[in-house]
XYZ file of N, CA, C and O in Angstrom:
284
model
N -22.445 20.867 -28.845
C -22.132 19.851 -28.626
C -22.006 18.998 -27.143
O -21.286 19.779 -26.368
N -22.207 17.624 -26.790
C -22.025 17.401 -25.620
C -20.602 16.801 -25.462
O -19.912 16.506 -26.034
N -20.137 16.991 -24.074
C -18.838 16.971 -23.574
C -18.855 15.395 -23.211
O -19.514 15.064 -22.482
N -17.854 14.720 -23.646
C -17.800 13.329 -22.926
C -17.518 13.329 -21.741
O -16.612 13.842 -21.124
N -18.129 12.454 -20.599
C -18.027 12.469 -19.413
C -16.940 11.590 -19.283
O -16.807 10.254 -19.976
N -15.893 11.803 -18.213
C -14.652 11.170 -18.245
C -15.089 9.957 -17.466
O -16.147 9.707 -16.461
N -14.429 8.750 -17.723
C -14.539 7.357 -16.899
C -13.968 7.817 -15.582
O -12.889 8.242 -15.209
N -14.191 6.848 -14.658
C -13.627 6.764 -13.110
C -12.083 6.434 -13.393
O -11.452 7.276 -12.670
N -11.698 5.699 -14.426
C -10.257 5.127 -14.737
C -9.796 6.778 -14.984
O -8.559 7.044 -14.547
N -10.301 7.739 -15.920
C -9.695 8.767 -16.336
C -9.689 9.629 -15.479
O -8.592 10.604 -15.109
N -10.698 9.678 -14.499
C -10.516 10.762 -13.436
C -9.480 10.385 -12.169
O -8.923 11.385 -11.993
N -9.572 9.140 -12.003
C -8.545 8.749 -10.951
C -7.041 8.880 -11.674
O -5.987 9.242 -10.878
N -6.923 8.521 -12.924
C -5.335 8.571 -13.411
C -4.890 10.241 -13.494
O -3.847 10.441 -13.145
N -5.976 11.068 -13.528
C -6.008 12.648 -13.581
C -5.412 12.973 -12.074
O -4.425 13.728 -11.718
N -6.037 12.428 -11.329
C -5.741 12.723 -9.624
C -4.382 12.379 -9.394
O -3.746 12.941 -8.671
N -4.011 10.936 -10.115
C -2.627 10.547 -9.863
C -1.500 11.508 -10.572
O -0.533 11.674 -9.851
N -1.687 12.025 -11.388
C -0.898 13.089 -12.308
C -1.004 13.985 -11.316
O 0.273 14.661 -11.007
N -1.846 14.662 -10.877
C -1.655 15.786 -9.979
C -0.629 15.187 -8.765
O -0.027 16.263 -8.061
N -1.161 14.214 -7.886
C -0.294 13.588 -6.816
C 1.280 13.770 -7.203
O 2.100 14.265 -6.525
N 1.533 13.331 -8.365
C 2.883 13.263 -8.969
C 3.572 14.477 -9.097
O 4.696 14.845 -8.392
N 2.745 15.419 -9.529
C 3.084 16.646 -9.671
C 3.453 17.595 -8.452
O 4.251 18.374 -8.051
N 2.481 17.387 -7.410
C 2.442 17.930 -5.966
C 3.770 17.559 -5.568
O 4.302 18.413 -4.603
N 4.381 16.205 -5.550
C 5.329 15.941 -4.827
C 6.756 15.880 -5.962
O 7.892 15.641 -5.177
N 6.468 16.600 -6.954
C 7.497 17.006 -7.806
C 8.366 15.866 -8.310
O 9.540 15.824 -8.603
N 7.486 14.708 -8.890
C 7.981 13.736 -9.591
C 7.383 13.417 -11.091
O 6.182 13.860 -11.218
N 8.245 12.922 -12.108
C 7.410 12.572 -13.375
C 6.590 11.474 -13.355
O 6.619 10.764 -12.090
N 5.990 11.156 -14.283
C 5.083 9.970 -14.083
C 6.019 8.541 -13.963
O 6.814 8.520 -14.924
N 5.752 8.020 -13.033
C 6.563 6.908 -12.765
C 6.515 5.706 -13.603
O 5.542 5.556 -14.432
N 7.327 4.890 -14.182
C 7.613 3.957 -15.204
C 6.456 2.860 -14.814
O 5.845 2.238 -15.761
N 6.133 2.572 -13.565
C 5.235 1.599 -13.010
C 3.699 2.350 -12.713
O 2.795 1.865 -12.075
N 3.520 3.324 -13.639
C 2.097 4.062 -13.193
C 0.959 3.067 -13.709
O 0.176 3.283 -12.630
N 1.094 2.233 -14.809
C -0.020 1.637 -14.884
C -0.253 0.642 -13.728
O -1.257 0.203 -13.280
N 0.687 -0.072 -13.057
C 0.608 -0.598 -11.975
C -0.077 0.113 -10.511
O -0.965 -0.539 -9.897
N 0.450 1.358 -10.492
C -0.197 2.188 -9.456
C -1.925 2.319 -9.857
O -2.705 2.406 -8.969
N -1.894 2.773 -11.100
C -3.456 3.204 -11.534
C -4.300 2.125 -11.118
O -5.230 2.153 -10.708
N -3.724 0.686 -11.400
C -4.639 -0.175 -11.382
C -4.949 -0.913 -9.989
O -6.233 -1.054 -9.300
N -3.945 -0.741 -9.038
C -4.002 -0.689 -7.434
C -4.991 0.351 -6.865
O -5.695 0.020 -5.978
N -4.655 1.588 -7.463
C -5.430 2.758 -6.801
C -7.229 2.589 -7.224
O -7.999 2.726 -6.321
N -7.252 1.906 -8.257
C -8.741 1.882 -8.825
C -9.013 0.625 -8.281
O -10.474 0.818 -7.246
N -8.617 -0.280 -7.952
C -9.024 -1.540 -7.052
C -9.392 -1.141 -5.445
O -10.346 -1.612 -4.975
N -8.491 -0.173 -4.900
C -8.532 0.040 -3.654
C -9.838 1.055 -3.462
O -10.571 0.992 -2.409
N -9.911 2.373 -4.480
C -11.138 2.922 -4.301
C -12.218 2.238 -4.325
O -13.368 2.450 -3.687
N -12.345 1.257 -5.321
C -13.498 0.567 -5.732
C -14.024 -0.400 -4.250
O -14.936 -0.396 -3.861
N -12.974 -0.875 -3.678
C -13.168 -1.473 -2.443
C -13.369 -0.650 -0.934
O -14.210 -1.452 -0.190
N -12.856 0.548 -1.057
C -12.740 0.851 0.311
C -13.616 2.290 0.165
O -14.130 2.857 1.419
N -13.870 2.966 -0.759
C -14.611 4.470 -0.837
C -15.911 4.253 -1.000
O -16.409 2.989 -1.438
N -16.707 5.166 -0.784
C -18.233 5.138 -0.835
C -18.298 5.275 -2.639
O -17.569 5.916 -3.232
N -19.400 4.583 -2.937
C -19.152 4.053 -4.317
C -19.807 5.239 -5.145
O -19.420 5.466 -6.284
N -20.607 6.290 -4.628
C -20.752 7.565 -5.452
C -20.156 8.740 -5.103
O -20.176 9.802 -5.938
N -19.573 8.604 -3.793
C -18.995 9.824 -3.298
C -17.643 9.753 -2.740
O -17.291 10.351 -2.161
N -16.821 8.930 -3.718
C -15.406 9.099 -3.688
C -14.832 10.165 -4.020
O -15.403 11.045 -4.966
N -13.532 10.656 -3.724
C -12.846 11.898 -3.999
C -11.463 11.820 -3.918
O -10.778 10.831 -3.862
N -10.663 12.940 -4.053
C -9.099 12.950 -4.180
C -8.551 12.305 -2.936
O -7.409 11.736 -3.250
N -9.192 12.625 -2.043
C -8.597 12.028 -0.644
C -8.376 10.661 -0.745
O -7.564 9.974 -0.133
N -9.583 9.895 -1.166
C -9.585 8.668 -1.353
C -8.434 8.098 -2.234
O -7.985 6.933 -1.823
N -8.514 8.660 -3.609
C -7.428 8.271 -4.406
C -5.890 8.721 -3.426
O -4.944 7.672 -3.615
N -5.723 9.615 -2.828
C -4.446 9.784 -2.042
C -4.008 8.788 -1.120
O -2.959 8.359 -0.926
N -5.233 8.039 -0.374
C -5.106 7.207 0.595
C -4.582 5.951 -0.218
O -3.763 5.166 0.359
N -5.396 5.679 -1.251
C -4.923 4.476 -1.929
C -3.514 4.437 -2.588
O -2.755 3.350 -2.657
N -3.015 5.663 -3.119
C -1.741 5.853 -3.343
C -0.641 5.542 -2.199
O 0.096 4.940 -2.469
N -1.006 5.972 -1.175
C -0.268 5.821 0.043
C -0.250 4.151 0.316
O 0.793 3.683 0.546
N -1.536 3.461 0.497
C -1.601 1.944 0.540
C -0.506 1.569 -0.388
O -0.137 0.439 -0.176
N -0.361 1.994 -1.663
C 0.319 1.251 -2.519
C 1.713 1.441 -2.195
O 2.622 0.517 -2.253
N 2.420 2.384 -1.917
C 3.564 2.831 -1.377
C 3.912 1.916 -0.414
O 4.885 1.046 -0.356
N 3.077 1.765 0.570
C 3.169 0.979 1.999
C 3.051 -0.461 1.632
O 4.115 -1.227 2.351
N 2.523 -0.930 0.772
C 2.425 -2.381 0.216
C 4.010 -2.710 -0.502
O 4.178 -3.951 -0.164
N 4.507 -1.913 -1.108
C 5.508 -2.012 -1.677
C 6.861 -2.269 -0.621
O 7.754 -2.798 -0.735
N 6.570 -1.333 0.388
C 7.736 -1.091 1.415
C 7.400 -2.281 2.482
O 8.604 -2.890 2.827
N 6.463 -3.071 2.593
C 6.062 -4.189 3.290
C 7.003 -5.414 2.532
O 7.364 -6.460 3.275
N 6.961 -5.225 1.171
C 7.507 -6.456 0.216
C 9.058 -6.431 0.433
O 9.810 -7.292 0.034
N 9.710 -5.221 0.987
C 11.068 -5.320 0.965
C 11.770 -5.955 1.977
O 11.078 -6.415 3.167
């Protein structure tokens, strides 16, 4: 039986969950907003084929920075 390949969105979501776990927080209530921001940022800034968890971490940092700039 063939294993279903995960979509980019599923992979990024899993990486975000790992980030949440590493910093000791539960899944935030605005997770969907974070996920969409991170996907867009990775699409715009990372290598199309060779993106990785570091790119997701940078995008997550950019999300947090964008929210602190709005304050």
